[in-house]
Coordinates of C-alpha atoms in Angstrom, one line a residue:
X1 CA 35.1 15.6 36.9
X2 CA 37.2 12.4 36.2
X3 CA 34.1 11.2 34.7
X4 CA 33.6 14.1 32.0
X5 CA 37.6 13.9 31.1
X6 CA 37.3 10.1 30.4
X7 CA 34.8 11.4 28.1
X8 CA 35.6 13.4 25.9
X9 CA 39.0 11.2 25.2
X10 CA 38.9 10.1 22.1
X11 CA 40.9 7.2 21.6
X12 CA 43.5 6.9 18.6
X13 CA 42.6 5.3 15.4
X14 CA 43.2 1.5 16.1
X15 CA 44.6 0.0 13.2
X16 CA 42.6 -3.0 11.7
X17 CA 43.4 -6.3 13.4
X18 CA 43.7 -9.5 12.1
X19 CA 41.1 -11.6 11.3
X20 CA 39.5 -13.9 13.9
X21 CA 39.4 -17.0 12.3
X22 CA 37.8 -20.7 13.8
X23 CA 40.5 -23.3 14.8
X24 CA 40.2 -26.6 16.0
X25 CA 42.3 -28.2 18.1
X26 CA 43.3 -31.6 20.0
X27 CA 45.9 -31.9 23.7
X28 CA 46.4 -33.1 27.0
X29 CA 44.9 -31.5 29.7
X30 CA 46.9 -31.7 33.5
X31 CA 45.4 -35.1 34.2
X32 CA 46.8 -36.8 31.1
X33 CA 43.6 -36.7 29.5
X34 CA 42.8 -36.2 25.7
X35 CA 41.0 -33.1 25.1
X36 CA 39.8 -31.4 21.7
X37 CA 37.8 -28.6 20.7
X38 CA 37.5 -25.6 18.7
X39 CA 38.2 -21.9 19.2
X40 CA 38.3 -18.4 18.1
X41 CA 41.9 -16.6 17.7
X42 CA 43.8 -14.6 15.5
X43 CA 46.6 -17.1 14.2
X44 CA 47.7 -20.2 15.5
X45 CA 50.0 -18.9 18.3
X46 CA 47.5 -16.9 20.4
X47 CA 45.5 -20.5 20.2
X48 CA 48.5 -22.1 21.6
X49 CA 49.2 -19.7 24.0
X50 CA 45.4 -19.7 25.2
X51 CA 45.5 -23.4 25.8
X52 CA 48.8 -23.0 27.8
X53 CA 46.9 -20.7 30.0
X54 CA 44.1 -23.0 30.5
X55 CA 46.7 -25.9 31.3
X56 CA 46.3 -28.0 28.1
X57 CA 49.5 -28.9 26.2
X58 CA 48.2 -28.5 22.4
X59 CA 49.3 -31.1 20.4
X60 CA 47.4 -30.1 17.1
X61 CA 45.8 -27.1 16.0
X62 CA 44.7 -26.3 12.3
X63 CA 42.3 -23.8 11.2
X64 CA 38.7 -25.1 10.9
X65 CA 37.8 -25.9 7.3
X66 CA 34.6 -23.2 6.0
X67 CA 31.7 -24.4 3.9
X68 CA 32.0 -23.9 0.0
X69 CA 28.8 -22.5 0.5
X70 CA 28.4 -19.7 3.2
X71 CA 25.8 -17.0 3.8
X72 CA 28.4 -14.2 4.7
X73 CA 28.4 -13.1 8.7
X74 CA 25.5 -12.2 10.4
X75 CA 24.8 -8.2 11.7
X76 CA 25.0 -7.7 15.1
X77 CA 21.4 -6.7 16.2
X78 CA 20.6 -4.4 19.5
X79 CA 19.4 -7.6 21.1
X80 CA 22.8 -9.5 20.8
X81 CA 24.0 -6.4 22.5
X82 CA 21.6 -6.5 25.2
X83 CA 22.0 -10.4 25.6
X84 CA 25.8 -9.8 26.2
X85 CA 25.6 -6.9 28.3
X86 CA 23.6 -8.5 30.9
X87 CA 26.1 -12.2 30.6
X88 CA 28.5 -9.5 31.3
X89 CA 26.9 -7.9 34.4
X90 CA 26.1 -11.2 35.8
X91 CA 29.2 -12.9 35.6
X92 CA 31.0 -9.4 36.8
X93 CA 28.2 -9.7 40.1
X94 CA 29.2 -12.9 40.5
X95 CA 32.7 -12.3 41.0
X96 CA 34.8 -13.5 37.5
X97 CA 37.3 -11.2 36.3
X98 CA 36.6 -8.9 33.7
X99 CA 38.8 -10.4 30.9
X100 CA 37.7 -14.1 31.7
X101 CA 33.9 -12.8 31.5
X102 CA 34.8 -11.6 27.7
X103 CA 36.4 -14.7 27.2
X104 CA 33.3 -16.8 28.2
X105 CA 30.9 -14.9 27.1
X106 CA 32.3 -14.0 23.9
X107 CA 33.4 -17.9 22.9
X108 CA 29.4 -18.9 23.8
X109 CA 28.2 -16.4 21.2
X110 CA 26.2 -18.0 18.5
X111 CA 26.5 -14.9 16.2
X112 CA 30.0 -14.9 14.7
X113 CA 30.5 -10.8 14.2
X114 CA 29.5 -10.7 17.8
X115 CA 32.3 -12.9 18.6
X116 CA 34.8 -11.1 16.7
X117 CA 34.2 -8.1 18.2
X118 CA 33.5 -9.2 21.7
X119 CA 37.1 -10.6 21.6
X120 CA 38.6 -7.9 19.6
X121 CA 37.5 -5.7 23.1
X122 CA 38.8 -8.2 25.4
X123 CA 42.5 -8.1 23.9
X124 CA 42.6 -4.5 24.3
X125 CA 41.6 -4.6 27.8
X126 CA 44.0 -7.4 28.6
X127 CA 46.6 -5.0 26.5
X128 CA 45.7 -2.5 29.7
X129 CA 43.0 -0.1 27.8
X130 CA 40.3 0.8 29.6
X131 CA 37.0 -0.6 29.0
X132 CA 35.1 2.5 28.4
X133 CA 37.8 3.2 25.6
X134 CA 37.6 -0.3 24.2
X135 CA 34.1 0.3 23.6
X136 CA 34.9 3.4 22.1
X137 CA 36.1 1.7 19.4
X138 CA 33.3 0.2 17.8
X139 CA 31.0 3.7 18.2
X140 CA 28.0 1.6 16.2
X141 CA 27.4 -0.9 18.6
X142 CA 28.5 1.1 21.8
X143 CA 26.7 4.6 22.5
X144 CA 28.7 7.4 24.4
X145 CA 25.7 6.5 27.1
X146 CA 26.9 3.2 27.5
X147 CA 30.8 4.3 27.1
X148 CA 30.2 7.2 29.7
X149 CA 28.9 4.7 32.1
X150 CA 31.3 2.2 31.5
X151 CA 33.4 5.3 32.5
X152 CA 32.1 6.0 35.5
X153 CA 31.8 3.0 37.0
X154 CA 35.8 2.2 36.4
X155 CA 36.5 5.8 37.8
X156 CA 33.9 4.9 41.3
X157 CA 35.2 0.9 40.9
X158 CA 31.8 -0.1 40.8
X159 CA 31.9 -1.4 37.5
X160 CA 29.6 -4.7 38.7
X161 CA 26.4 -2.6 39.7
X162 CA 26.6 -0.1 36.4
X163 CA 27.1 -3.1 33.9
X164 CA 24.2 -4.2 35.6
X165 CA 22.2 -0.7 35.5
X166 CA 23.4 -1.1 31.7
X167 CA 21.9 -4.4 31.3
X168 CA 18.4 -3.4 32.7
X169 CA 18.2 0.0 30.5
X170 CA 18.9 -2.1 27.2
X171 CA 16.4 -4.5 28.2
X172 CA 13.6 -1.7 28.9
X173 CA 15.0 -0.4 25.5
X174 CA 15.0 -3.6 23.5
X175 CA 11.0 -4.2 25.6
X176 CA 9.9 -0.8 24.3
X177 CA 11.0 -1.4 20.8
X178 CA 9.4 -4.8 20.4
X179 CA 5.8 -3.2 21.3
X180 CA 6.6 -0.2 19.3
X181 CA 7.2 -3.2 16.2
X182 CA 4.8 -5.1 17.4
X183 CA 2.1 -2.4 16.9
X184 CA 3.1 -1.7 13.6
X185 CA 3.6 -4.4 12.1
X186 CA -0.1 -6.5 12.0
X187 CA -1.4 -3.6 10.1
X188 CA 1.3 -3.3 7.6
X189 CA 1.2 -6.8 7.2
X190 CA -2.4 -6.7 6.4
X191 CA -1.9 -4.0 3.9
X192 CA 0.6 -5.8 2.1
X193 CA -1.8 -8.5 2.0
X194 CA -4.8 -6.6 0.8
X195 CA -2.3 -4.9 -2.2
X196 CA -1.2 -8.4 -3.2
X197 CA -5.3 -10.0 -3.4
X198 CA -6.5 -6.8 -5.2
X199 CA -3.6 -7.3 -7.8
X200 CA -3.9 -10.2 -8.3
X201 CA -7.6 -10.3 -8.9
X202 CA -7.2 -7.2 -11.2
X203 CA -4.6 -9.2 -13.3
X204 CA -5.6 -12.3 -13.6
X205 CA -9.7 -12.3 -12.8
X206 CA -11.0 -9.1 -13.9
X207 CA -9.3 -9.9 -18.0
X208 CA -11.7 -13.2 -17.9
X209 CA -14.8 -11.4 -16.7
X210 CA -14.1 -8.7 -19.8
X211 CA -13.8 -11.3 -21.9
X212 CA -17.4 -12.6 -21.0
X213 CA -18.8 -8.9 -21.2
X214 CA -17.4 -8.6 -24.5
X215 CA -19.5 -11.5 -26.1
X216 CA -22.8 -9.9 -24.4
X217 CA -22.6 -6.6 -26.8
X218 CA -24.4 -4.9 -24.6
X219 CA -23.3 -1.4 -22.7
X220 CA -21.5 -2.1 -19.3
X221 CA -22.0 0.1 -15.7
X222 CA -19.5 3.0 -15.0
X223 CA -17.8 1.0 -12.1
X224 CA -17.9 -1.9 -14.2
X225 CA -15.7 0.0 -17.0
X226 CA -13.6 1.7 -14.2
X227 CA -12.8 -1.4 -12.8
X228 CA -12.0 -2.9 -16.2
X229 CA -9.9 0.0 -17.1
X230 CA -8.2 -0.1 -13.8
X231 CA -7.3 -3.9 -15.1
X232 CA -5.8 -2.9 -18.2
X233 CA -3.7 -0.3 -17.0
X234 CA -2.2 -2.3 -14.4
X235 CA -1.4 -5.5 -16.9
X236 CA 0.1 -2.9 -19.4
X237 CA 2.1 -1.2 -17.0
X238 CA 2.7 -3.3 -14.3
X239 CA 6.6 -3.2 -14.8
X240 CA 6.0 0.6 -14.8
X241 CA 4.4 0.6 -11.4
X242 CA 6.4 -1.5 -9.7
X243 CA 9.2 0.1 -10.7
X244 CA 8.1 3.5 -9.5
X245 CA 6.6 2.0 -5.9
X246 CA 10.1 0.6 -5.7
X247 CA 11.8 3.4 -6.4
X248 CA 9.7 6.0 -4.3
X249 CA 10.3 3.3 -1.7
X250 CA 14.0 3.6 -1.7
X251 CA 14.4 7.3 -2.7
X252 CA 12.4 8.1 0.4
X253 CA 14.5 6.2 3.0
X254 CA 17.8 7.2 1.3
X255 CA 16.8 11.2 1.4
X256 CA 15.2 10.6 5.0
X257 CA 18.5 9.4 6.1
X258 CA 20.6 12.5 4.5
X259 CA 17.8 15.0 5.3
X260 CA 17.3 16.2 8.8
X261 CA 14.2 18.5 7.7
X262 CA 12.2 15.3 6.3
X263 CA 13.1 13.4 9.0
X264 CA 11.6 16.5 11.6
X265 CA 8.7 16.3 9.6
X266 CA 7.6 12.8 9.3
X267 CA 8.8 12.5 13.1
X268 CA 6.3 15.1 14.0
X269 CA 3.6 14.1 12.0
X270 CA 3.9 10.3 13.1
X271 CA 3.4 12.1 16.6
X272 CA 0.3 13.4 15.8
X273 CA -1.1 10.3 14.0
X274 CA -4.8 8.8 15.8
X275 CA -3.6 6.3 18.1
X276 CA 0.3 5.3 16.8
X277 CA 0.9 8.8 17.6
X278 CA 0.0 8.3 20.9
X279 CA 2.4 4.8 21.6
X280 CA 5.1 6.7 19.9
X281 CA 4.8 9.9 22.3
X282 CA 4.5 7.4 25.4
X283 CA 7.4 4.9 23.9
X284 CA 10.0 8.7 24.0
X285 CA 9.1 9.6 27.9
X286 CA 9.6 6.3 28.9
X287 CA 13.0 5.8 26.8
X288 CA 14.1 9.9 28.0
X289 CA 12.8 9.3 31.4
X290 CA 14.8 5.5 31.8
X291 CA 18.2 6.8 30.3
X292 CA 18.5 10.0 32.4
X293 CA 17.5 7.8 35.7
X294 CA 19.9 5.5 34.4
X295 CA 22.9 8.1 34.0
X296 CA 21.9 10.1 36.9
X297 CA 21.9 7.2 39.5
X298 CA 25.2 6.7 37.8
X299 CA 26.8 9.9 38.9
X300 CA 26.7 11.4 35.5
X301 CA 26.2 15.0 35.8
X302 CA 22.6 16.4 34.7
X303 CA 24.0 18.4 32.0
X304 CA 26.3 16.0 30.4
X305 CA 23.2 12.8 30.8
X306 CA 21.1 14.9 28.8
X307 CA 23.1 15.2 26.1
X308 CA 23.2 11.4 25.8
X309 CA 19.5 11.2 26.5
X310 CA 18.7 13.4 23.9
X311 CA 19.6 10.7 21.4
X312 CA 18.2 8.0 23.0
X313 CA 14.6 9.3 22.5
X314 CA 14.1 7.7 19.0
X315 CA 12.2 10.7 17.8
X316 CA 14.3 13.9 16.6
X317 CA 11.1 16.3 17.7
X318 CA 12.3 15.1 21.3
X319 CA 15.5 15.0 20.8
X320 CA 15.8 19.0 19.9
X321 CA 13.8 19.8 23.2
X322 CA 16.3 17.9 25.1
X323 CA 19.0 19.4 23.8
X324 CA 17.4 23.3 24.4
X325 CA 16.4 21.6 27.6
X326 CA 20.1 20.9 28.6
X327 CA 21.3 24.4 27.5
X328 CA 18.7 25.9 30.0
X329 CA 20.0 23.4 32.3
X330 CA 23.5 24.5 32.0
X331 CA 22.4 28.1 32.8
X332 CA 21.4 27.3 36.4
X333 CA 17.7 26.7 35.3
X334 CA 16.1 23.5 36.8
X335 CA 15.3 20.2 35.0
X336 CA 11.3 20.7 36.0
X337 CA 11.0 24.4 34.4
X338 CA 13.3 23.7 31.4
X339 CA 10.1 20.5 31.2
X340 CA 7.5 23.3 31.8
X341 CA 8.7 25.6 28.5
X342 CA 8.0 22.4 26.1
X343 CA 4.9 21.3 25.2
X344 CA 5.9 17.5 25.2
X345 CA 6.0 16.7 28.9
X346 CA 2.6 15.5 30.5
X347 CA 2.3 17.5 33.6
X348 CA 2.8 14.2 35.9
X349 CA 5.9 13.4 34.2
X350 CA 7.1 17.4 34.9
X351 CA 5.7 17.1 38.8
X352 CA 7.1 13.8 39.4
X353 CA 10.7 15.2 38.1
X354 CA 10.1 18.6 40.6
X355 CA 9.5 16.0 43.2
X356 CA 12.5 14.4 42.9
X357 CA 14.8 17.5 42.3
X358 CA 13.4 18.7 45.4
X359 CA 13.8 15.4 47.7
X360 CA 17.8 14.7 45.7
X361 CA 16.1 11.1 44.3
X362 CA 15.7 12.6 40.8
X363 CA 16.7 9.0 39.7
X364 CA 14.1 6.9 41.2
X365 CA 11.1 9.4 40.5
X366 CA 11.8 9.1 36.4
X367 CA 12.7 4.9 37.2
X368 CA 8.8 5.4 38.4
X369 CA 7.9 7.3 35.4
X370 CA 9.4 5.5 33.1
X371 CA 7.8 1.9 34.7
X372 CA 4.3 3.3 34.2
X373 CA 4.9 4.9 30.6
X374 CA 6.1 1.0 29.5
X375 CA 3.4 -0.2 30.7
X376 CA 1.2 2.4 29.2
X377 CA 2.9 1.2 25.9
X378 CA 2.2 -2.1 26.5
X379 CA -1.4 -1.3 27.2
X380 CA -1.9 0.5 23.8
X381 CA -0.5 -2.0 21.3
X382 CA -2.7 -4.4 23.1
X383 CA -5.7 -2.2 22.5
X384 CA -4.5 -1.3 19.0
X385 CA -4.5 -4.5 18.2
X386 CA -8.1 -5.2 19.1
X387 CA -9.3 -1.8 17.6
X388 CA -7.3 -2.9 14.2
X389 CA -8.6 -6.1 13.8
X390 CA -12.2 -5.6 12.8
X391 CA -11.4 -2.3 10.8
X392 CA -9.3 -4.2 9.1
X393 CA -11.3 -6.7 8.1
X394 CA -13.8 -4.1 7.4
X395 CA -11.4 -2.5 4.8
X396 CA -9.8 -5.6 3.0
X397 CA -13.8 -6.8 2.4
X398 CA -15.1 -4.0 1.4
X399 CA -12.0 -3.4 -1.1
X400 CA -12.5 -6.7 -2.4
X401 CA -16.0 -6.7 -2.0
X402 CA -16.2 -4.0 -4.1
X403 CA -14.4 -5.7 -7.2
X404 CA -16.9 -8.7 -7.3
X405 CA -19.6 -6.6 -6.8
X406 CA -18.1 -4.0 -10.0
X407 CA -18.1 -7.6 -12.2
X408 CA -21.1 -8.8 -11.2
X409 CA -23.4 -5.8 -11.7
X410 CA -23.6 -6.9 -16.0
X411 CA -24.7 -10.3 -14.8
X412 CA -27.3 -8.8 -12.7
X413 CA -28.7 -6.4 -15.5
X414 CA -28.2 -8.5 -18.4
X415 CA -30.6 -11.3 -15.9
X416 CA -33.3 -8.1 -15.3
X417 CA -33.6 -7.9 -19.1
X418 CA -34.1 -11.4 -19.5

């Protein structure tokens, strides 16, 4: 197919362009009128020769002056992608050229990398490359998903109605991801929390409670002394501590980026986890089931969607069934009993796809599937959230609980004596 030819192309190595810089600039429009502004180019002369295009005579252009003080570009985050991927497929709908949509929507970005590279694409497709291979070029923001379908919908000229497709599978995505987040985060915050209040109370409280004790003379509870002891070690070795936490902290995501055997491991135990393991096995059918509906309304070929899908999981436990899945695929097996051999396919998810291999709308039976596993997402957090809140609570009183209690208990037996 056209489709998988496009592909596999791998565009040459495009050497490094020149900086996009911020110029400002003052003319006369084709009324006479004095206009000014500010733009994004490469040098002065592509400013110039924009202007010209857009019928204002330039009379001054200079680059804009930067800040002495600057906080360095800003990283282009998955949302910034998502935002401009759906300007794109509205403005496409609606009709505006392809490079005047770059131009617009690139010179209304806030972010300044997303500029950059928004433009960067838009002179290589006015230079007569392809879009899909444009996109190519910048492999960290763009997916071979997204280029594929790019592809295919330059190859069937219906680039308008896959943009949009795009637009509505990176806003799923980016949905899914902000529950996933959103799930995770109140409890870690909490714990955080609880860490800090327990430090500090052993540092800074628990040393003026010994120092009462030691004027008493008398002998002191275990937990009292554990507790104590716990105090001291912690102000002697704080540095020491922290230094390891911070250390294990960074040593584990470094080796869990390099180690594809760690990262199998804590993927498949976070899938077994009470409750999160449950949003995180719901959050990979709907993200599998939304990207191969995606491709496959697309045109993409079964075989060459799921190797893009098998990526698109988030969790490498699913993606390695994916991938066996698509080599059974390839063999002449269907999508349904490749399902049936895993053990991570709910049996409605595997009947609804051997419903719509058998009736040829395969695309809208996983659109369905993945619909209700969103919303099944979106169910959970919400009833994490109220399950975590009280057990929480539970755990940060009874931990600090348990250090008043632990300084108190001399008070109480030194006042029995009495």
């Amino acid at each position: 197919m056209a489709l998988a030819a496009a592909s596999k192309v791998k565009p040459k190595p495009k050497v490094e362009a020149e900086k996009a810089r911020v110029f400002t600039w003052e003319g006369m429009d084709r009324r006479g009128a004095r206009v000014k502004g500010e733009t994004r180019a490469q040098n002065i002369n592509m400013v110039r020769a924009d202007l010209r295009r857009q019928g204002v005579n330039p009379t001054k252009v200079k680059m804009k002056s930067q800040p002495l003080l600057t906080s360095g570009k800003k990283k282009i985050t998955s949302g910034d992608l998502a935002v401009f991927t759906r300007q794109l497929a509205t403005m496409m709908s609606a009709g505006v050229p392809l490079v005047q949509a770059f131009d617009i929507v690139g010179r209304g970005h806030d972010n300044p990398s997303m500029q950059d590279m928004i433009l960067s694409i838009k002179q290589d497709i006015e230079s007569g490359t392809a879009m899909a291979v444009a996109l190519s070029k910048h492999p960290l923001h763009f997916d071979d998903l997204v280029c594929n379908l790019v592809a295919a919908g330059e190859q069937a000229g219906v680039l308008d109605v896959l943009l949009d497709k795009i637009a509505t599978y990176k806003e799923k995505t980016e949905s899914i991801k902000g529950k996933i987040k959103k799930a995770l985060f109140y409890p870690a915050a909490v714990i955080v929390v609880a860490v800090i209040v327990t430090a500090v109370i052993l540092l800074f409280v628990i040393p003026q409670f010994k120092e009462l004790f030691t004027s008493f003379g008398a002998d002191l509870p275990a937990f009292t002394l554990m507790v104590i002891g716990l105090s001291d070690v912690l102000r002697e070795w704080w540095w020491a501590i922290f230094l390891g936490l911070g250390v294990t902290i960074y040593g584990t995501g470094y080796i869990y980026k390099r180690s594809r055997g760690m990262r199998e491991g804590l993927d498949r135990i976070s899938l077994k986890i009470p409750v999160i393991g449950g949003i995180l096995n719901k959050a990979a059918l709907a993200r599998f089931a939304r990207t191969l509906s995606t491709m496959f309304a697309a045109g993409v070929p079964l075989v060459d969607a799921l190797q893009s899908v098998s990526g698109a999981t988030g969790n490498i436990v699913y993606q390695d069934a994916v991938l066996k899945m698509r080599e059974e695929v390839a063999t002449g097996q269907s999508l349904q009993l490749a399902m049936r051999q895993r053990d991570l396919f709910p049996h409605m998810v595997i009947q609804m796809t051997a419903i719509g291999e058998e009736s040829g709308a395969l695309d809208d039976m996983l659109a369905k599937v993945a619909d209700f596993y969103e919303e099944e997402v979106d169910n959970a957090v919400d009833s994490l959230s109220s399950l975590l809140e009280p057990m929480i609570m539970v755990v940060i009183g009874g931990l600090v609980g348990s250090l008043v209690v632990a300084m108190y208990l001399p008070i109480f037996k030194l006042a029995a004596v009495v």
